[in-house]
Amino acid sequence: MSSIKILVAQGGGPTAVINQSLVGVVLEARRFAQVERVYGALHGVRGIVDEELVDLTQETLHNLEQVARTPASALGSTRDKPDLAYCQRILAVLQAHGIGHFFYIGGNDSSDTVRIVADEARKAGHPLRCVHIPKTIDNDLVGNDHTPGYPSAARFVAQAFAGANLDNAALPGVYLGVVMGRHAGFLTAAAALARRFPGDGPHLVYLPERTFSIERFLADVKATYEKHGRCVIAVSEGIHDESGATIAEKLAKSVERDAHGNVQLSGTGALADLLCDEIKDKLKIKRVRGDTFGYLQRSFLGCVSGVDQHEAREVGEKAVQYAMWGDVDGSVAIRRSGDYAIDIVLQPLEAVAGKTRTMEDELIAPAGNDVTPAFFDYLRPLLGTDMPEAGRLRAPAVAKVLKR
Amino acid sequence: MSSIKILVAQGGGPTAVINQSLVGVVLEARRFAQVERVYGALHGVRGIVDEELVDLTQETLHNLEQVARTPASALGSTRDKPDLAYCQRILAVLQAHGIGHFFYIGGNDSSDTVRIVADEARKAGHPLRCVHIPKTIDNDLVGNDHTPGYPSAARFVAQAFAGANLDNAALPGVYLGVVMGRHAGFLTAAAALARRFPGDGPHLVYLPERTFSIERFLADVKATYEKHGRCVIAVSEGIHDESGATIAEKLAKSVERDAHGNVQLSGTGALADLLCDEIKDKLKIKRVRGDTFGYLQRSFLGCVSGVDQHEAREVGEKAVQYAMWGDVDGSVAIRRSGDYAIDIVLQPLEAVAGKTRTMEDELIAPAGNDVTPAFFDYLRPLLGTDMPEAGRLRAPAVAKVLKR
């Protein structure tokens, strides 16, 4: 009996593989004879309440496969964070269209939306299976070894720092790269995977899990610069002082006080510029450059981890299987089962909704300016087997003729 | 008779393929029986005057091949711009070490150094062959169809904007990316190659070859935003007003006047932030994000054009052949001979030294905010055959039930 209608949507910030999960849902759902229609909502929950739905049943396999390899949410996304009333409107639309299964691909906030919708459906006696499918470059969902999207973004950050390290070795100075991740430092920490040879940067890694002291930072940079004649630094956008105030806000204070208008701190190059100014002013180092990786780290077309692609597809597929066969609500999660192997499980929505995972202590070096070897063991298999490797000359020095 | 010593060095900003040219020189030189030693100078001309030389004759083929695939100058680079006295010190070191052939891989300034050293050698009666090997992501060397390093950087910019366009379509707003190239807009123009589907960004492209008007810019952004509900913009770091003053300087004026200290304009996110502020202030658009591509566009490990790799290797090889067989000085250049095919020629050092090529008029749209189809024809073959392509869903809309 062909009678089930499925709805899938994508929420929050895009990732390199969020469309793998979307296509995983669509193709797996289409394998079930009882599935009549697979709908997609445009721009997440916003598209549901606005009834902006498209019929993914009519997509060809080959177009779906190309979409799967494309970064950023193909259905569009939203930053809306639904409250109870909003969730009730979602439920009303799902009921009106006879949707029996709702899949929402997203992060913390999205899982909370799924939880509320599932609750409301239960209260209203509407038969609805609700499954949350994880994605986030921040890697901050609890109950997951890691989240789809993180490995590809981590790979971008590692490749970027590997290149920045080579550039900095060729033209020495201080290089500072600001990486996304307001509360969790996983993505910033990925910069460490750029190292291959002795002396390679990043030499310093600052994470939001530790209190940032500008004095200690400057002392670290000074020591590194004196040792290596150069310094490459990875900094999380979320670094903050002991009171929790972000360093970007603190450093911008003086600028803000003097100038009219606001100094915007997110989605801008402000933090990198302010830290570079500190290094130039206090350490008197001339060549100091700062980059803010910005949107490139989550959207760049053509930088993706094969492991991430595979797993993102699978969590989409498993979500459908749980909903169709298990007849349960929940949040799909990745658990590490071997070195390297994973299991995909379903955890209760309450276990993940609205919670934030940060980096475990054993992944952060005691000095608070680097990661531990355990972090390398954790991240390396996620980057895929085809990470590009830098080379280095080993040519011996030629004896001087003129100078001694 | 084994008696010739060769010296190779790398100058200016690193590129993704500058080590291909280095390895091209080393391996081609090692094929000649009369070549006794192939030396490399560390950090360009600085390493020559300091006698910091290494013996590349002792590098293995396989290590050289890995170095060739590695971005940024493996020998190290320098920003030194030698004057006559500096060039005479270079010549003194070359003479002391019995160097008969000098190869310098670099941009405009490097070719000028080679020209002066060749002149001085001639005047001093020292038998020395001097060959300049082109490289620059700016693509601003005259007499070249394009320069090694540009295609790979262009590819990075195109892939970055393809991703940024997808991200911006998923979460609509205004996105602005600032691209390197102070005088030549070739690299910024590469953003246009990100387009595939109707409505794809970048919707606007601003080049340093045209005078930038903030009023026209805001009008363009407004019109695009009204048409597409979003807007993706590529901006060259070198945009300037009719007087030649850079827009970064102009917009920063008010900030600078109020705050102490300098607002640094190069190697920072300042221009992107200032333009975003203008858009927010004047057009009242809320979601406006700016990225400055910074060092990523020239150093990213793992984004390279196969065409660029191949050509960069070949110009290194040809440089050695010209010097050994032709016994002439000059600057190696790439000329386009077919669609797509190239010839490699040698032009006089005077033809390229100290000159700057900018984008030809036929490559820039009359409105000054985009490129022409001719630019697509020019750049597309340089990016390589394996450019990643974005996909897009084509699912038809589902009829609304609740809202009419």
Tab-separated table of N, CA, C and O in Angstrom, chain A residues 43 49-55 58-59 63 66 70 77 97 156 159 163 166-167 169-170 196 258 264 267-269 273 280 289-291 293-296 298-301 389 391-403, chain B residues 43 50-55 58-59 63 66 70 77 97 156 159 162-163 166-167 169-170 196 258 264 267-269 273 280 289-291 293-296 298-301 389 391-403:
chain	number	residue	atom	x	y	z
A	43	HIS	N	14.377	26.075	2.656
A	43	HIS	CA	14.841	26.902	3.770
A	43	HIS	C	14.329	26.425	5.129
A	43	HIS	O	13.762	27.194	5.914
A	49	VAL	N	6.517	26.151	7.538
A	49	VAL	CA	5.397	27.018	7.969
A	49	VAL	C	4.877	27.849	6.790
A	49	VAL	O	3.696	28.206	6.760
A	50	ASP	N	5.721	28.129	5.814
A	50	ASP	CA	5.267	28.875	4.632
A	50	ASP	C	4.725	27.949	3.535
A	50	ASP	O	4.408	28.409	2.439
A	51	GLU	N	4.710	26.668	3.813
A	51	GLU	CA	4.273	25.655	2.826
A	51	GLU	C	5.061	25.729	1.523
A	51	GLU	O	4.511	25.509	0.445
A	52	GLU	N	6.345	26.038	1.648
A	52	GLU	CA	7.209	26.037	0.459
A	52	GLU	C	7.855	24.661	0.337
A	52	GLU	O	8.981	24.440	0.767
A	53	LEU	N	7.107	23.736	-0.258
A	53	LEU	CA	7.577	22.357	-0.357
A	53	LEU	C	7.852	21.984	-1.811
A	53	LEU	O	7.201	22.502	-2.723
A	54	VAL	N	8.821	21.103	-2.030
A	54	VAL	CA	9.090	20.586	-3.378
A	54	VAL	C	9.018	19.062	-3.339
A	54	VAL	O	9.195	18.446	-2.286
A	55	ASP	N	8.766	18.487	-4.490
A	55	ASP	CA	8.570	17.041	-4.571
A	55	ASP	C	9.846	16.353	-5.053
A	55	ASP	O	10.120	16.284	-6.245
A	58	GLN	N	10.438	13.330	-7.723
A	58	GLN	CA	10.617	13.497	-9.172
A	58	GLN	C	12.058	13.828	-9.575
A	58	GLN	O	12.323	14.104	-10.733
A	59	GLU	N	12.949	13.842	-8.604
A	59	GLU	CA	14.368	14.047	-8.926
A	59	GLU	C	14.961	12.774	-9.527
A	59	GLU	O	14.673	11.671	-9.065
A	63	ASN	N	20.904	13.302	-10.936
A	63	ASN	CA	20.969	14.684	-10.442
A	63	ASN	C	21.148	14.684	-8.927
A	63	ASN	O	21.914	15.488	-8.390
A	66	GLN	N	24.718	14.244	-8.090
A	66	GLN	CA	25.535	15.447	-8.255
A	66	GLN	C	25.267	16.443	-7.122
A	66	GLN	O	26.191	17.086	-6.619
A	70	THR	N	27.704	18.321	-3.756
A	70	THR	CA	27.731	19.784	-3.741
A	70	THR	C	27.616	20.303	-2.310
A	70	THR	O	26.730	19.876	-1.579
A	77	SER	N	18.483	26.829	3.705
A	77	SER	CA	18.493	26.677	5.151
A	77	SER	C	17.844	27.887	5.816
A	77	SER	O	17.317	28.785	5.140
A	97	HIS	N	-0.649	18.169	5.027
A	97	HIS	CA	-0.110	17.453	3.862
A	97	HIS	C	-0.012	15.949	4.084
A	97	HIS	O	0.518	15.238	3.229
A	156	PHE	N	39.678	21.147	5.416
A	156	PHE	CA	39.961	22.474	4.840
A	156	PHE	C	40.928	23.243	5.737
A	156	PHE	O	41.907	23.817	5.275
A	159	GLN	N	44.446	21.738	5.569
A	159	GLN	CA	45.111	22.054	4.297
A	159	GLN	C	45.484	23.540	4.231
A	159	GLN	O	46.518	23.904	3.701
A	163	GLY	N	49.377	24.957	4.014
A	163	GLY	CA	49.830	25.934	3.029
A	163	GLY	C	50.357	27.200	3.675
A	163	GLY	O	51.400	27.730	3.282
A	166	LEU	N	53.822	26.694	4.960
A	166	LEU	CA	54.831	26.713	3.892
A	166	LEU	C	55.103	28.145	3.447
A	166	LEU	O	56.256	28.537	3.220
A	167	ASP	N	54.048	28.913	3.308
A	167	ASP	CA	54.169	30.316	2.895
A	167	ASP	C	54.990	31.085	3.932
A	167	ASP	O	55.897	31.859	3.605
A	169	ALA	N	57.120	29.840	6.040
A	169	ALA	CA	58.515	29.392	6.040
A	169	ALA	C	59.282	30.065	4.897
A	169	ALA	O	60.462	30.375	5.031
A	170	ALA	N	58.594	30.296	3.779
A	170	ALA	CA	59.240	30.931	2.621
A	170	ALA	C	59.489	32.413	2.865
A	170	ALA	O	60.531	32.951	2.477
A	196	ARG	N	53.853	18.359	9.563
A	196	ARG	CA	54.470	17.121	9.092
A	196	ARG	C	55.929	17.037	9.519
A	196	ARG	O	56.348	16.066	10.117
A	258	ASP	N	36.284	55.102	20.552
A	258	ASP	CA	36.699	56.293	19.828
A	258	ASP	C	35.843	56.569	18.585
A	258	ASP	O	35.497	57.700	18.307
A	264	GLN	N	31.816	45.390	14.073
A	264	GLN	CA	31.201	44.067	14.043
A	264	GLN	C	32.258	43.016	14.292
A	264	GLN	O	33.370	43.119	13.801
A	267	GLY	N	31.745	37.250	11.537
A	267	GLY	CA	31.680	37.351	10.076
A	267	GLY	C	32.534	38.467	9.527
A	267	GLY	O	32.305	38.985	8.453
A	268	THR	N	33.563	38.852	10.288
A	268	THR	CA	34.468	39.896	9.831
A	268	THR	C	35.901	39.490	10.148
A	268	THR	O	36.138	38.497	10.803
A	269	GLY	N	36.841	40.316	9.706
A	269	GLY	CA	38.243	40.043	9.976
A	269	GLY	C	38.747	40.734	11.224
A	269	GLY	O	39.960	40.827	11.438
A	273	ASP	N	42.694	40.948	12.841
A	273	ASP	CA	43.364	42.246	12.721
A	273	ASP	C	43.781	42.780	14.090
A	273	ASP	O	44.881	43.295	14.265
A	280	LYS	N	52.192	43.340	16.655
A	280	LYS	CA	53.058	44.379	16.083
A	280	LYS	C	53.427	45.429	17.139
A	280	LYS	O	54.588	45.807	17.269
A	289	ARG	N	50.758	38.854	9.653
A	289	ARG	CA	49.610	38.755	8.757
A	289	ARG	C	48.504	37.933	9.386
A	289	ARG	O	48.783	36.918	10.026
A	290	GLY	N	47.276	38.365	9.194
A	290	GLY	CA	46.152	37.632	9.757
A	290	GLY	C	45.109	37.314	8.699
A	290	GLY	O	44.774	38.168	7.879
A	291	ASP	N	44.617	36.086	8.705
A	291	ASP	CA	43.503	35.702	7.836
A	291	ASP	C	42.348	35.222	8.706
A	291	ASP	O	42.556	34.618	9.760
A	293	PHE	N	39.262	32.713	8.214
A	293	PHE	CA	38.888	31.712	7.203
A	293	PHE	C	37.439	31.859	6.739
A	293	PHE	O	37.100	31.434	5.640
A	294	GLY	N	36.599	32.435	7.566
A	294	GLY	CA	35.251	32.800	7.173
A	294	GLY	C	34.462	31.670	6.529
A	294	GLY	O	34.512	30.522	6.962
A	295	TYR	N	33.741	32.014	5.484
A	295	TYR	CA	32.827	31.064	4.868
A	295	TYR	C	33.540	29.987	4.080
A	295	TYR	O	32.974	28.933	3.790
A	296	LEU	N	34.787	30.251	3.696
A	296	LEU	CA	35.523	29.279	2.885
A	296	LEU	C	35.596	27.927	3.580
A	296	LEU	O	35.511	26.888	2.943
A	298	ARG	N	33.583	26.341	5.396
A	298	ARG	CA	32.401	25.481	5.431
A	298	ARG	C	31.780	25.258	4.054
A	298	ARG	O	30.938	24.385	3.901
A	299	SER	N	32.186	26.050	3.059
A	299	SER	CA	31.485	26.000	1.772
A	299	SER	C	32.366	25.713	0.570
A	299	SER	O	31.848	25.426	-0.498
A	300	PHE	N	33.679	25.823	0.716
A	300	PHE	CA	34.589	25.697	-0.426
A	300	PHE	C	34.218	24.489	-1.292
A	300	PHE	O	34.110	23.368	-0.806
A	301	LEU	N	34.025	24.736	-2.583
A	301	LEU	CA	33.657	23.653	-3.501
A	301	LEU	C	34.905	22.869	-3.884
A	301	LEU	O	35.800	23.395	-4.535
A	389	GLU	N	50.145	15.823	0.926
A	389	GLU	CA	51.293	15.952	1.830
A	389	GLU	C	52.313	16.916	1.274
A	389	GLU	O	52.647	16.866	0.090
A	391	GLY	N	56.064	18.497	0.740
A	391	GLY	CA	57.439	18.020	0.662
A	391	GLY	C	58.392	19.104	1.135
A	391	GLY	O	58.019	20.271	1.249
A	392	ARG	N	59.612	18.721	1.432
A	392	ARG	CA	60.609	19.684	1.877
A	392	ARG	C	61.972	19.278	1.306
A	392	ARG	O	62.294	18.086	1.270
A	393	LEU	N	62.758	20.243	0.853
A	393	LEU	CA	64.097	19.949	0.335
A	393	LEU	C	65.000	19.477	1.468
A	393	LEU	O	64.832	19.893	2.620
A	394	ARG	N	65.975	18.628	1.115
A	394	ARG	CA	66.946	18.160	2.117
A	394	ARG	C	68.374	18.415	1.647
A	394	ARG	O	69.315	17.786	2.117
A	395	ALA	N	68.537	19.315	0.678
A	395	ALA	CA	69.844	19.565	0.079
A	395	ALA	C	70.824	20.117	1.109
A	395	ALA	O	70.485	21.015	1.873
A	396	PRO	N	72.043	19.568	1.158
A	396	PRO	CA	73.049	20.046	2.118
A	396	PRO	C	73.577	21.432	1.736
A	396	PRO	O	73.523	21.824	0.572
A	397	ALA	N	74.082	22.140	2.743
A	397	ALA	CA	74.612	23.488	2.498
A	397	ALA	C	75.903	23.415	1.684
A	397	ALA	O	76.672	22.454	1.787
A	398	VAL	N	76.107	24.448	0.886
A	398	VAL	CA	77.347	24.592	0.131
A	398	VAL	C	78.313	25.415	0.992
A	398	VAL	O	77.900	26.408	1.605
A	399	ALA	N	79.570	24.986	1.068
A	399	ALA	CA	80.559	25.710	1.874
A	399	ALA	C	80.718	27.138	1.368
A	399	ALA	O	80.746	27.380	0.156
A	400	LYS	N	80.796	28.099	2.290
A	400	LYS	CA	80.947	29.493	1.889
A	400	LYS	C	82.364	29.737	1.372
A	400	LYS	O	83.317	29.115	1.835
A	401	VAL	N	82.480	30.631	0.429
A	401	VAL	CA	83.774	30.952	-0.154
A	401	VAL	C	84.223	32.329	0.319
A	401	VAL	O	85.355	32.519	0.748
A	402	LEU	N	83.297	33.277	0.268
A	402	LEU	CA	83.650	34.665	0.589
A	402	LEU	C	83.634	34.919	2.099
A	402	LEU	O	84.520	35.594	2.625
A	403	LYS	N	82.619	34.411	2.765
A	403	LYS	CA	82.463	34.710	4.192
A	403	LYS	C	83.044	33.553	5.000
A	403	LYS	O	82.329	32.646	5.389
B	43	HIS	N	66.087	31.712	0.278
B	43	HIS	CA	65.449	33.027	0.371
B	43	HIS	C	65.931	34.001	-0.706
B	43	HIS	O	66.314	35.142	-0.424
B	50	ASP	N	74.168	36.513	0.992
B	50	ASP	CA	74.619	35.945	2.269
B	50	ASP	C	75.355	34.616	2.088
B	50	ASP	O	75.727	33.977	3.068
B	51	GLU	N	75.503	34.197	0.845
B	51	GLU	CA	76.143	32.893	0.544
B	51	GLU	C	75.437	31.733	1.221
B	51	GLU	O	76.083	30.769	1.644
B	52	GLU	N	74.122	31.826	1.350
B	52	GLU	CA	73.341	30.712	1.913
B	52	GLU	C	72.885	29.832	0.751
B	52	GLU	O	71.780	29.953	0.248
B	53	LEU	N	73.764	28.946	0.323
B	53	LEU	CA	73.491	28.096	-0.837
B	53	LEU	C	73.376	26.637	-0.405
B	53	LEU	O	74.013	26.216	0.551
B	54	VAL	N	72.531	25.881	-1.115
B	54	VAL	CA	72.429	24.434	-0.865
B	54	VAL	C	72.696	23.698	-2.177
B	54	VAL	O	72.537	24.260	-3.268
B	55	ASP	N	73.110	22.439	-2.046
B	55	ASP	CA	73.489	21.656	-3.225
B	55	ASP	C	72.337	20.747	-3.650
B	55	ASP	O	72.158	19.658	-3.101
B	58	GLN	N	72.331	16.851	-4.880
B	58	GLN	CA	72.232	15.692	-3.998
B	58	GLN	C	70.792	15.349	-3.607
B	58	GLN	O	70.569	14.458	-2.788
B	59	GLU	N	69.823	16.061	-4.161
B	59	GLU	CA	68.422	15.725	-3.899
B	59	GLU	C	68.026	14.499	-4.720
B	59	GLU	O	68.425	14.365	-5.882
B	63	ASN	N	62.184	12.825	-3.963
B	63	ASN	CA	61.916	13.935	-3.051
B	63	ASN	C	61.630	15.205	-3.854
B	63	ASN	O	60.742	15.988	-3.509
B	66	GLN	N	58.088	15.250	-4.910
B	66	GLN	CA	57.131	15.628	-3.862
B	66	GLN	C	57.196	17.133	-3.592
B	66	GLN	O	56.163	17.782	-3.378
B	70	THR	N	54.310	20.630	-3.935
B	70	THR	CA	54.097	21.391	-2.695
B	70	THR	C	54.043	22.890	-2.991
B	70	THR	O	54.918	23.405	-3.678
B	77	SER	N	61.831	32.481	0.076
B	77	SER	CA	61.746	33.634	-0.814
B	77	SER	C	62.204	34.890	-0.087
B	77	SER	O	62.668	34.839	1.056
B	97	HIS	N	81.795	31.539	-6.634
B	97	HIS	CA	81.434	30.120	-6.660
B	97	HIS	C	81.510	29.530	-8.064
B	97	HIS	O	81.144	28.370	-8.263
B	156	PHE	N	41.449	28.377	-7.169
B	156	PHE	CA	41.048	28.532	-5.768
B	156	PHE	C	39.930	29.571	-5.650
B	156	PHE	O	38.918	29.344	-4.985
B	159	GLN	N	36.638	28.196	-7.091
B	159	GLN	CA	36.030	27.195	-6.202
B	159	GLN	C	35.494	27.852	-4.932
B	159	GLN	O	34.455	27.453	-4.413
B	162	ALA	N	32.288	29.595	-5.938
B	162	ALA	CA	31.242	28.602	-6.216
B	162	ALA	C	30.621	28.148	-4.893
B	162	ALA	O	29.400	28.040	-4.771
B	163	GLY	N	31.464	27.900	-3.891
B	163	GLY	CA	30.971	27.506	-2.571
B	163	GLY	C	30.236	28.635	-1.879
B	163	GLY	O	29.168	28.444	-1.300
B	166	LEU	N	26.776	29.032	-3.222
B	166	LEU	CA	25.850	28.009	-2.722
B	166	LEU	C	25.429	28.331	-1.288
B	166	LEU	O	24.260	28.200	-0.922
B	167	ASP	N	26.395	28.743	-0.486
B	167	ASP	CA	26.120	29.090	0.908
B	167	ASP	C	25.146	30.272	0.973
B	167	ASP	O	24.181	30.280	1.742
B	169	ALA	N	23.046	31.153	-1.333
B	169	ALA	CA	21.716	30.744	-1.817
B	169	ALA	C	20.958	30.026	-0.701
B	169	ALA	O	19.739	30.144	-0.595
B	170	ALA	N	21.684	29.274	0.131
B	170	ALA	CA	21.048	28.538	1.229
B	170	ALA	C	20.599	29.474	2.351
B	170	ALA	O	19.530	29.290	2.927
B	196	ARG	N	27.472	28.685	-12.716
B	196	ARG	CA	27.047	27.583	-13.570
B	196	ARG	C	25.584	27.717	-13.968
B	196	ARG	O	25.250	27.678	-15.130
B	258	ASP	N	39.382	58.896	14.213
B	258	ASP	CA	38.872	58.799	15.568
B	258	ASP	C	39.769	57.966	16.490
B	258	ASP	O	39.994	58.327	17.618
B	264	GLN	N	45.524	49.075	9.474
B	264	GLN	CA	46.313	48.465	8.409
B	264	GLN	C	45.396	48.010	7.279
B	264	GLN	O	44.319	47.491	7.526
B	267	GLY	N	46.826	42.799	3.877
B	267	GLY	CA	46.987	41.628	4.727
B	267	GLY	C	46.026	41.628	5.897
B	267	GLY	O	46.263	41.014	6.921
B	268	THR	N	44.924	42.331	5.766
B	268	THR	CA	43.918	42.366	6.821
B	268	THR	C	42.521	42.245	6.211
B	268	THR	O	42.365	42.245	4.998
B	269	GLY	N	41.528	42.182	7.084
B	269	GLY	CA	40.159	42.093	6.612
B	269	GLY	C	39.480	43.448	6.517
B	269	GLY	O	38.260	43.524	6.386
B	273	ASP	N	35.438	44.426	5.574
B	273	ASP	CA	34.614	44.903	6.685
B	273	ASP	C	34.037	46.291	6.397
B	273	ASP	O	32.868	46.563	6.670
B	280	LYS	N	25.466	47.689	4.927
B	280	LYS	CA	24.514	47.631	6.047
B	280	LYS	C	23.942	49.013	6.362
B	280	LYS	O	22.743	49.170	6.551
B	289	ARG	N	27.969	39.636	4.881
B	289	ARG	CA	29.170	38.966	5.355
B	289	ARG	C	30.325	39.221	4.392
B	289	ARG	O	30.122	39.195	3.172
B	290	GLY	N	31.500	39.444	4.952
B	290	GLY	CA	32.666	39.676	4.113
B	290	GLY	C	33.806	38.746	4.471
B	290	GLY	O	34.083	38.533	5.651
B	291	ASP	N	34.444	38.186	3.463
B	291	ASP	CA	35.653	37.393	3.668
B	291	ASP	C	36.800	38.034	2.892
B	291	ASP	O	36.589	38.588	1.808
B	293	PHE	N	40.212	36.728	1.223
B	293	PHE	CA	40.765	35.402	0.925
B	293	PHE	C	42.208	35.258	1.406
B	293	PHE	O	42.672	34.156	1.644
B	294	GLY	N	42.916	36.366	1.516
B	294	GLY	CA	44.242	36.374	2.136
B	294	GLY	C	45.203	35.352	1.567
B	294	GLY	O	45.261	35.128	0.350
B	295	TYR	N	45.948	34.731	2.460
B	295	TYR	CA	47.024	33.838	2.026
B	295	TYR	C	46.509	32.524	1.484
B	295	TYR	O	47.230	31.824	0.772
B	296	LEU	N	45.262	32.175	1.820
B	296	LEU	CA	44.723	30.905	1.363
B	296	LEU	C	44.772	30.793	-0.156
B	296	LEU	O	45.043	29.733	-0.698
B	298	ARG	N	46.845	31.784	-2.310
B	298	ARG	CA	48.114	31.522	-2.985
B	298	ARG	C	48.851	30.317	-2.407
B	298	ARG	O	49.801	29.835	-3.009
B	299	SER	N	48.418	29.810	-1.245
B	299	SER	CA	49.205	28.787	-0.556
B	299	SER	C	48.454	27.505	-0.233
B	299	SER	O	49.079	26.526	0.137
B	300	PHE	N	47.147	27.521	-0.314
B	300	PHE	CA	46.338	26.371	0.109
B	300	PHE	C	46.915	25.065	-0.435
B	300	PHE	O	47.123	24.928	-1.637
B	301	LEU	N	47.164	24.126	0.458
B	301	LEU	CA	47.733	22.839	0.047
B	301	LEU	C	46.618	21.962	-0.514
B	301	LEU	O	45.722	21.564	0.219
B	389	GLU	N	32.087	20.500	-10.092
B	389	GLU	CA	30.871	21.201	-10.541
B	389	GLU	C	29.777	21.090	-9.493
B	389	GLU	O	29.540	20.010	-8.945
B	391	GLY	N	25.910	20.970	-8.134
B	391	GLY	CA	24.615	20.481	-8.591
B	391	GLY	C	23.502	21.319	-7.983
B	391	GLY	O	23.723	22.078	-7.038
B	392	ARG	N	22.313	21.213	-8.550
B	392	ARG	CA	21.169	21.965	-8.039
B	392	ARG	C	19.919	21.098	-8.172
B	392	ARG	O	19.749	20.418	-9.190
B	393	LEU	N	19.050	21.121	-7.170
B	393	LEU	CA	17.806	20.368	-7.245
B	393	LEU	C	16.880	20.972	-8.291
B	393	LEU	O	16.913	22.180	-8.540
B	394	ARG	N	16.052	20.118	-8.910
B	394	ARG	CA	15.080	20.598	-9.893
B	394	ARG	C	13.668	20.157	-9.528
B	394	ARG	O	12.786	20.091	-10.379
B	395	ALA	N	13.488	19.783	-8.267
B	395	ALA	CA	12.198	19.238	-7.831
B	395	ALA	C	11.083	20.281	-7.983
B	395	ALA	O	11.249	21.434	-7.592
B	396	PRO	N	9.946	19.881	-8.549
B	396	PRO	CA	8.820	20.815	-8.707
B	396	PRO	C	8.147	21.127	-7.370
B	396	PRO	O	8.230	20.340	-6.433
B	397	ALA	N	7.492	22.280	-7.323
B	397	ALA	CA	6.818	22.699	-6.093
B	397	ALA	C	5.609	21.804	-5.812
B	397	ALA	O	4.948	21.311	-6.728
B	398	VAL	N	5.339	21.625	-4.539
B	398	VAL	CA	4.141	20.906	-4.099
B	398	VAL	C	3.028	21.943	-3.924
B	398	VAL	O	3.263	23.025	-3.368
B	399	ALA	N	1.827	21.621	-4.407
B	399	ALA	CA	0.705	22.566	-4.273
B	399	ALA	C	0.413	22.835	-2.796
B	399	ALA	O	0.432	21.915	-1.979
B	400	LYS	N	0.150	24.103	-2.474
B	400	LYS	CA	-0.151	24.447	-1.088
B	400	LYS	C	-1.550	23.968	-0.706
B	400	LYS	O	-2.453	23.921	-1.540
B	401	VAL	N	-1.705	23.600	0.538
B	401	VAL	CA	-2.997	23.111	1.032
B	401	VAL	C	-3.635	24.166	1.926
B	401	VAL	O	-4.811	24.493	1.792
B	402	LEU	N	-2.832	24.720	2.821
B	402	LEU	CA	-3.372	25.668	3.808
B	402	LEU	C	-3.493	27.081	3.235
B	402	LEU	O	-4.488	27.760	3.457
B	403	LYS	N	-2.471	27.505	2.521
B	403	LYS	CA	-2.455	28.881	2.028
B	403	LYS	C	-2.907	28.905	0.569
B	403	LYS	O	-2.094	28.856	-0.336
